[in-house]
PDB file of C-alpha atoms in Angstrom:
ATOM      1  CA  MET E 280      -5.467  -6.734   2.822  1.00 92.00           C
ATOM      2  CA  ARG E 281      -4.857  -4.360   5.675  1.00 96.00           C
ATOM      3  CA  VAL E 282      -2.733  -1.011   5.121  1.00 97.00           C
ATOM      4  CA  LEU E 283      -1.400   1.617   7.445  1.00 98.00           C
ATOM      5  CA  VAL E 284      -1.252   5.137   5.803  1.00 98.00           C
ATOM      6  CA  VAL E 285       1.120   7.427   7.966  1.00 98.00           C
ATOM      7  CA  GLU E 286       0.674  10.980   6.498  1.00 97.00           C
ATOM      8  CA  ASP E 287       0.262  14.305   8.208  1.00 95.00           C
ATOM      9  CA  GLU E 288      -1.420  16.177   5.277  1.00 95.00           C
ATOM     10  CA  PRO E 289      -5.014  15.630   5.906  1.00 96.00           C
ATOM     11  CA  THR E 290      -6.134  16.038   2.176  1.00 96.00           C
ATOM     12  CA  LEU E 291      -3.597  13.672   1.049  1.00 95.00           C
ATOM     13  CA  ALA E 292      -4.222  11.100   3.813  1.00 97.00           C
ATOM     14  CA  ALA E 293      -7.983  11.153   3.070  1.00 97.00           C
ATOM     15  CA  SER E 294      -7.375  10.815  -0.571  1.00 96.00           C
ATOM     16  CA  LEU E 295      -5.051   7.836  -0.217  1.00 97.00           C
ATOM     17  CA  ALA E 296      -7.470   6.025   2.225  1.00 97.00           C
ATOM     18  CA  ARG E 297     -10.211   6.596  -0.226  1.00 97.00           C
ATOM     19  CA  VAL E 298      -8.559   5.175  -3.238  1.00 96.00           C
ATOM     20  CA  LEU E 299      -6.900   2.269  -1.412  1.00 97.00           C
ATOM     21  CA  GLU E 300     -10.357   1.275   0.176  1.00 95.00           C
ATOM     22  CA  ARG E 301     -12.057   1.411  -3.456  1.00 94.00           C
ATOM     23  CA  ALA E 302      -9.027  -0.914  -4.545  1.00 94.00           C
ATOM     24  CA  GLY E 303     -10.286  -3.336  -1.818  1.00 92.00           C
ATOM     25  CA  PHE E 304      -7.780  -2.644   0.938  1.00 95.00           C
ATOM     26  CA  VAL E 305      -8.740  -2.069   4.593  1.00 94.00           C
ATOM     27  CA  VAL E 306      -7.189   1.100   5.566  1.00 96.00           C
ATOM     28  CA  ASP E 307      -5.974   2.799   8.919  1.00 96.00           C
ATOM     29  CA  VAL E 308      -4.717   6.407   8.840  1.00 97.00           C
ATOM     30  CA  ALA E 309      -2.108   8.036  11.379  1.00 98.00           C
ATOM     31  CA  PRO E 310      -1.462  11.867  11.334  1.00 97.00           C
ATOM     32  CA  ASP E 311       1.890  11.578  12.907  1.00 97.00           C
ATOM     33  CA  GLY E 312       5.065   9.597  13.622  1.00 97.00           C
ATOM     34  CA  GLU E 313       4.095   8.686  17.114  1.00 97.00           C
ATOM     35  CA  GLU E 314       0.713   7.293  16.413  1.00 98.00           C
ATOM     36  CA  GLY E 315       1.935   5.562  13.335  1.00 98.00           C
ATOM     37  CA  HIS E 316       4.527   3.942  15.203  1.00 98.00           C
ATOM     38  CA  PHE E 317       2.312   2.710  17.887  1.00 98.00           C
ATOM     39  CA  LEU E 318      -0.384   1.407  15.199  1.00 97.00           C
ATOM     40  CA  GLY E 319       2.414  -0.448  13.197  1.00 97.00           C
ATOM     41  CA  ASP E 320       4.033  -1.933  16.240  1.00 96.00           C
ATOM     42  CA  THR E 321       0.797  -3.207  17.710  1.00 95.00           C
ATOM     43  CA  GLU E 322      -1.386  -4.074  14.715  1.00 94.00           C
ATOM     44  CA  PRO E 323      -0.814  -6.795  12.106  1.00 94.00           C
ATOM     45  CA  TYR E 324      -0.782  -4.841   8.685  1.00 96.00           C
ATOM     46  CA  ASP E 325       0.144  -6.335   5.330  1.00 97.00           C
ATOM     47  CA  ALA E 326       1.856  -3.029   4.176  1.00 98.00           C
ATOM     48  CA  VAL E 327       2.435   0.651   5.035  1.00 98.00           C
ATOM     49  CA  VAL E 328       2.508   3.786   3.219  1.00 98.00           C
ATOM     50  CA  LEU E 329       5.011   6.144   5.289  1.00 97.00           C
ATOM     51  CA  ASP E 330       5.642   9.702   4.643  1.00 94.00           C
ATOM     52  CA  LEU E 331       9.125  10.896   5.772  1.00 91.00           C
ATOM     53  CA  GLY E 332       8.246  14.513   6.911  1.00 89.00           C
ATOM     54  CA  LEU E 333       5.970  13.763   9.839  1.00 93.00           C
ATOM     55  CA  PRO E 334       5.363  15.723  13.133  1.00 95.00           C
ATOM     56  CA  ARG E 335       6.474  14.271  16.681  1.00 94.00           C
ATOM     57  CA  LEU E 336       8.521  11.410  14.885  1.00 95.00           C
ATOM     58  CA  ASP E 337       9.764  11.423  11.448  1.00 93.00           C
ATOM     59  CA  GLY E 338       9.173   8.601   9.035  1.00 94.00           C
ATOM     60  CA  VAL E 339      12.944   7.302   9.284  1.00 94.00           C
ATOM     61  CA  GLY E 340      12.733   7.250  12.993  1.00 95.00           C
ATOM     62  CA  VAL E 341       9.464   5.387  12.729  1.00 97.00           C
ATOM     63  CA  LEU E 342      10.826   2.773  10.526  1.00 97.00           C
ATOM     64  CA  ARG E 343      13.971   2.339  12.348  1.00 97.00           C
ATOM     65  CA  ARG E 344      11.717   1.556  15.528  1.00 97.00           C
ATOM     66  CA  TRP E 345       9.806  -0.937  13.746  1.00 97.00           C
ATOM     67  CA  ARG E 346      12.677  -2.740  11.956  1.00 97.00           C
ATOM     68  CA  ALA E 347      14.583  -2.847  15.474  1.00 96.00           C
ATOM     69  CA  ASP E 348      11.206  -4.358  17.059  1.00 95.00           C
ATOM     70  CA  GLY E 349      11.103  -7.161  14.576  1.00 95.00           C
ATOM     71  CA  ARG E 350       8.347  -5.634  12.386  1.00 96.00           C
ATOM     72  CA  SER E 351       8.830  -7.042   8.889  1.00 95.00           C
ATOM     73  CA  MET E 352       5.596  -5.600   7.088  1.00 97.00           C
ATOM     74  CA  PRO E 353       6.707  -3.995   3.635  1.00 97.00           C
ATOM     75  CA  VAL E 354       6.882  -0.171   3.568  1.00 98.00           C
ATOM     76  CA  LEU E 355       6.275   2.223   0.928  1.00 97.00           C
ATOM     77  CA  ILE E 356       7.818   5.501   1.791  1.00 94.00           C
ATOM     78  CA  LEU E 357       6.651   8.810   0.361  1.00 90.00           C
ATOM     79  CA  THR E 358       9.516  11.171  -0.368  1.00 84.00           C
ATOM     80  CA  ALA E 359       9.872  14.841  -1.900  1.00 76.00           C
ATOM     81  CA  ARG E 360      10.865  14.408  -5.634  1.00 62.00           C
ATOM     82  CA  GLY E 361      14.777  14.420  -5.853  1.00 61.00           C
ATOM     83  CA  GLY E 362      15.382  13.728  -2.367  1.00 68.00           C
ATOM     84  CA  TRP E 363      18.189  11.287  -2.677  1.00 78.00           C
ATOM     85  CA  ALA E 364      19.691  11.790   0.818  1.00 81.00           C
ATOM     86  CA  GLU E 365      16.237  10.895   2.153  1.00 81.00           C
ATOM     87  CA  LYS E 366      16.145   7.676  -0.001  1.00 83.00           C
ATOM     88  CA  VAL E 367      19.472   6.359   1.220  1.00 88.00           C
ATOM     89  CA  ALA E 368      18.313   7.262   4.753  1.00 88.00           C
ATOM     90  CA  GLY E 369      14.924   5.317   4.181  1.00 89.00           C
ATOM     91  CA  PHE E 370      16.606   2.329   2.417  1.00 91.00           C
ATOM     92  CA  GLU E 371      19.319   1.942   5.506  1.00 93.00           C
ATOM     93  CA  ALA E 372      16.412   2.219   7.845  1.00 95.00           C
ATOM     94  CA  GLY E 373      14.531  -0.783   6.204  1.00 95.00           C
ATOM     95  CA  ALA E 374      12.316   0.667   3.367  1.00 95.00           C
ATOM     96  CA  ASP E 375      11.013  -1.653   0.778  1.00 96.00           C
ATOM     97  CA  ASP E 376      10.199   0.949  -1.927  1.00 95.00           C
ATOM     98  CA  PHE E 377       9.815   4.673  -2.572  1.00 93.00           C
ATOM     99  CA  LEU E 378       7.408   6.860  -4.507  1.00 91.00           C
ATOM    100  CA  ALA E 379       8.242  10.596  -4.939  1.00 89.00           C
ATOM    101  CA  LYS E 380       5.693  13.246  -4.674  1.00 86.00           C
ATOM    102  CA  PRO E 381       3.566  14.200  -6.642  1.00 88.00           C
ATOM    103  CA  PHE E 382       2.512  10.849  -7.635  1.00 91.00           C
ATOM    104  CA  GLU E 383      -0.469   9.098  -9.356  1.00 93.00           C
ATOM    105  CA  MET E 384      -2.717   7.280  -6.936  1.00 94.00           C
ATOM    106  CA  GLU E 385      -2.885   4.226  -8.932  1.00 94.00           C
ATOM    107  CA  GLU E 386       0.697   3.728  -8.718  1.00 95.00           C
ATOM    108  CA  VAL E 387       0.436   3.538  -4.987  1.00 96.00           C
ATOM    109  CA  ILE E 388      -2.074   0.632  -5.412  1.00 96.00           C
ATOM    110  CA  TYR E 389       0.127  -1.201  -7.829  1.00 95.00           C
ATOM    111  CA  ARG E 390       3.401  -0.701  -5.778  1.00 96.00           C
ATOM    112  CA  LEU E 391       1.598  -2.015  -2.611  1.00 97.00           C
ATOM    113  CA  LYS E 392       0.084  -5.043  -4.210  1.00 96.00           C
ATOM    114  CA  ALA E 393       3.524  -6.138  -5.673  1.00 96.00           C
ATOM    115  CA  LEU E 394       5.167  -5.516  -2.197  1.00 97.00           C
ATOM    116  CA  ILE E 395       2.479  -7.604  -0.558  1.00 96.00           C
ATOM    117  CA  ARG E 396       2.976 -10.365  -3.085  1.00 95.00           C
ATOM    118  CA  ARG E 397       6.805 -10.412  -2.672  1.00 94.00           C
ATOM    119  CA  ALA E 398       6.312 -10.369   1.187  1.00 94.00           C
ATOM    120  CA  SER E 399       4.012 -13.658   0.662  1.00 92.00           C
ATOM    121  CA  GLY E 400       6.629 -15.301  -1.484  1.00 92.00           C
ATOM    122  CA  HIS E 401       4.925 -14.593  -4.955  1.00 91.00           C
ATOM    123  CA  GLY E 402       6.744 -13.030  -7.982  1.00 87.00           C
ATOM    124  CA  ALA E 403       3.933 -13.255 -10.575  1.00 92.00           C
ATOM    125  CA  THR E 404       0.826 -11.109 -10.511  1.00 94.00           C
ATOM    126  CA  THR E 405      -1.403 -14.252 -11.019  1.00 96.00           C
ATOM    127  CA  LEU E 406      -1.917 -16.604  -8.191  1.00 96.00           C
ATOM    128  CA  THR E 407      -2.837 -20.174  -9.000  1.00 96.00           C
ATOM    129  CA  VAL E 408      -4.045 -22.977  -6.881  1.00 97.00           C
ATOM    130  CA  GLY E 409      -5.439 -26.128  -8.654  1.00 96.00           C
ATOM    131  CA  PRO E 410      -8.202 -24.882 -11.042  1.00 97.00           C
ATOM    132  CA  LEU E 411      -8.406 -21.473  -9.080  1.00 97.00           C
ATOM    133  CA  ARG E 412      -6.721 -18.553 -10.937  1.00 97.00           C
ATOM    134  CA  TYR E 413      -6.488 -15.021  -9.227  1.00 97.00           C
ATOM    135  CA  ASP E 414      -5.417 -11.686 -10.861  1.00 97.00           C
ATOM    136  CA  THR E 415      -3.923  -9.787  -7.895  1.00 95.00           C
ATOM    137  CA  LEU E 416      -4.053  -6.593  -9.939  1.00 92.00           C
ATOM    138  CA  SER E 417      -7.755  -6.623 -10.779  1.00 93.00           C
ATOM    139  CA  GLY E 418      -8.857  -8.769  -8.025  1.00 93.00           C
ATOM    140  CA  LYS E 419     -10.809 -11.288 -10.220  1.00 96.00           C
ATOM    141  CA  ALA E 420     -10.895 -14.867  -9.886  1.00 97.00           C
ATOM    142  CA  TRP E 421     -11.471 -17.933 -12.255  1.00 97.00           C
ATOM    143  CA  VAL E 422     -12.126 -21.672 -11.620  1.00 97.00           C
ATOM    144  CA  ASP E 423     -11.587 -23.733 -14.737  1.00 96.00           C
ATOM    145  CA  GLY E 424     -11.624 -20.482 -16.772  1.00 96.00           C
ATOM    146  CA  VAL E 425     -15.171 -19.548 -15.479  1.00 96.00           C
ATOM    147  CA  PRO E 426     -15.149 -16.166 -13.748  1.00 97.00           C
ATOM    148  CA  LEU E 427     -16.300 -16.116 -10.024  1.00 97.00           C
ATOM    149  CA  ASP E 428     -19.005 -13.712  -8.761  1.00 96.00           C
ATOM    150  CA  LEU E 429     -17.628 -12.533  -5.544  1.00 96.00           C
ATOM    151  CA  THR E 430     -18.697 -10.061  -3.014  1.00 94.00           C
ATOM    152  CA  ALA E 431     -16.138  -7.504  -1.644  1.00 92.00           C
ATOM    153  CA  GLN E 432     -15.844  -9.491   1.634  1.00 93.00           C
ATOM    154  CA  GLU E 433     -15.480 -12.698  -0.182  1.00 96.00           C
ATOM    155  CA  GLY E 434     -12.944 -11.274  -2.455  1.00 95.00           C
ATOM    156  CA  ARG E 435     -10.783  -9.925   0.483  1.00 94.00           C
ATOM    157  CA  ILE E 436     -10.792 -13.313   2.350  1.00 96.00           C
ATOM    158  CA  LEU E 437     -10.153 -15.178  -0.873  1.00 97.00           C
ATOM    159  CA  SER E 438      -7.252 -12.987  -1.604  1.00 96.00           C
ATOM    160  CA  TYR E 439      -5.618 -13.344   1.829  1.00 96.00           C
ATOM    161  CA  LEU E 440      -6.057 -17.191   1.601  1.00 97.00           C
ATOM    162  CA  LEU E 441      -4.255 -17.170  -1.853  1.00 97.00           C
ATOM    163  CA  HIS E 442      -1.383 -15.022  -0.678  1.00 96.00           C
ATOM    164  CA  HIS E 443      -0.948 -17.736   2.039  1.00 96.00           C
ATOM    165  CA  ALA E 444      -1.874 -20.734   0.323  1.00 96.00           C
ATOM    166  CA  GLY E 445      -0.721 -23.981   1.676  1.00 95.00           C
ATOM    167  CA  ARG E 446      -0.454 -23.143   5.483  1.00 95.00           C
ATOM    168  CA  PRO E 447      -3.322 -22.793   7.957  1.00 96.00           C
ATOM    169  CA  VAL E 448      -4.838 -19.440   8.567  1.00 96.00           C
ATOM    170  CA  SER E 449      -6.625 -18.895  11.610  1.00 94.00           C
ATOM    171  CA  ARG E 450     -10.038 -17.133  12.090  1.00 92.00           C
ATOM    172  CA  THR E 451      -8.360 -14.540  14.037  1.00 91.00           C
ATOM    173  CA  GLU E 452      -5.638 -13.795  11.447  1.00 94.00           C
ATOM    174  CA  ILE E 453      -8.287 -13.449   8.791  1.00 94.00           C
ATOM    175  CA  ILE E 454     -10.089 -11.112  11.023  1.00 92.00           C
ATOM    176  CA  GLU E 455      -7.095  -9.076  11.589  1.00 92.00           C
ATOM    177  CA  HIS E 456      -5.973  -8.722   8.052  1.00 93.00           C
ATOM    178  CA  VAL E 457      -9.237  -8.443   6.248  1.00 91.00           C
ATOM    179  CA  TYR E 458     -11.352  -6.013   8.805  1.00 86.00           C
ATOM    180  CA  ASP E 459     -10.625  -2.840  10.576  1.00 77.00           C
ATOM    181  CA  ARG E 460     -10.248  -2.657  14.344  1.00 74.00           C
ATOM    182  CA  ASP E 461     -13.935  -2.179  15.136  1.00 71.00           C
ATOM    183  CA  PHE E 462     -14.909  -5.574  13.735  1.00 72.00           C
ATOM    184  CA  ASP E 463     -16.687  -7.743  16.123  1.00 68.00           C
ATOM    185  CA  SER E 464     -14.422 -10.845  16.522  1.00 64.00           C
ATOM    186  CA  ASP E 465     -16.975 -12.848  18.282  1.00 66.00           C
ATOM    187  CA  SER E 466     -19.193 -12.991  15.343  1.00 71.00           C
ATOM    188  CA  ASN E 467     -19.503 -15.947  12.941  1.00 86.00           C
ATOM    189  CA  VAL E 468     -19.248 -13.740   9.702  1.00 89.00           C
ATOM    190  CA  ILE E 469     -15.993 -15.508   8.681  1.00 92.00           C
ATOM    191  CA  ASP E 470     -17.465 -18.983   9.041  1.00 92.00           C
ATOM    192  CA  VAL E 471     -20.504 -17.921   6.845  1.00 94.00           C
ATOM    193  CA  LEU E 472     -18.319 -16.281   4.064  1.00 95.00           C
ATOM    194  CA  ILE E 473     -15.886 -19.270   4.043  1.00 96.00           C
ATOM    195  CA  GLY E 474     -19.036 -21.473   3.293  1.00 96.00           C
ATOM    196  CA  ARG E 475     -20.116 -19.182   0.605  1.00 96.00           C
ATOM    197  CA  LEU E 476     -16.435 -19.327  -0.963  1.00 97.00           C
ATOM    198  CA  ARG E 477     -16.654 -23.229  -1.014  1.00 97.00           C
ATOM    199  CA  ARG E 478     -19.901 -23.178  -2.566  1.00 97.00           C
ATOM    200  CA  LYS E 479     -18.734 -20.732  -5.209  1.00 96.00           C
ATOM    201  CA  LEU E 480     -15.437 -22.434  -5.858  1.00 96.00           C
ATOM    202  CA  GLY E 481     -16.991 -26.017  -6.058  1.00 93.00           C
ATOM    203  CA  ALA E 482     -13.714 -27.597  -6.140  1.00 88.00           C
ATOM    204  CA  PRO E 483     -12.417 -28.756  -2.663  1.00 94.00           C
ATOM    205  CA  LEU E 484      -9.707 -26.152  -2.019  1.00 97.00           C
ATOM    206  CA  ILE E 485     -10.600 -24.432   1.189  1.00 97.00           C
ATOM    207  CA  HIS E 486      -9.884 -26.999   3.965  1.00 97.00           C
ATOM    208  CA  THR E 487     -10.689 -27.018   7.708  1.00 96.00           C
ATOM    209  CA  VAL E 488      -7.553 -27.820   9.735  1.00 95.00           C
ATOM    210  CA  ARG E 489      -8.850 -28.684  13.260  1.00 92.00           C
ATOM    211  CA  GLY E 490      -7.753 -26.285  16.011  1.00 90.00           C
ATOM    212  CA  LEU E 491      -5.718 -23.912  13.347  1.00 92.00           C
ATOM    213  CA  GLY E 492      -8.227 -22.728  10.833  1.00 94.00           C
ATOM    214  CA  TYR E 493      -8.474 -22.936   7.146  1.00 97.00           C
ATOM    215  CA  CYS E 494      -6.000 -23.887   4.495  1.00 97.00           C
ATOM    216  CA  LEU E 495      -6.263 -23.091   0.793  1.00 97.00           C
ATOM    217  CA  GLU E 496      -4.634 -25.823  -1.261  1.00 96.00           C
ATOM    218  CA  ALA E 497      -5.143 -28.342  -4.108  1.00 93.00           C
ATOM    219  CA  ARG E 498      -5.119 -31.855  -2.308  1.00 84.00           C
TER     220      ARG E 498
END
């Protein structure tokens, strides 16, 4: 899943990016509100971590612009502890969740995963399609109770397909949500990884939909 971190404090931004990348997210970082607004308005993020006290354009202003432009990705706002007025302004602007500073890095991971699940229409932490079971918290998957040995790239693609199970997902959409902006979209990496996933799953769960992409479902 691809996440945008909009945070002007360099050390905190770097720490957030490092922790989220270790948790399997693809992360872009913006150091101010103007760049954050531009990235969120032009790139397809699965979630955003947004600080309120930003230079050039504050977090509430960024969020209001996104929502006015129809951007619906879930947004986790970082706020000063006890900043009730900021929370009210954030909720009114369209925030999905808040986290008060200082915070535990692991909590950011769990909150983002919960927001992404809910945005995809899933309430439970475990996603199931036929014999395939996936734990969104640990990133582990099983088929008929047997654990799958997945590479990081395979795991990210499987996670995205599972969150959007039952509908066709194009190659371009997978690239946009699983890789960073420097990825070579003309490569055949996605097709190779889908082939590996099919072999590891064993069961016929990933189907090619001609002209549309791939669909994960138990038929």
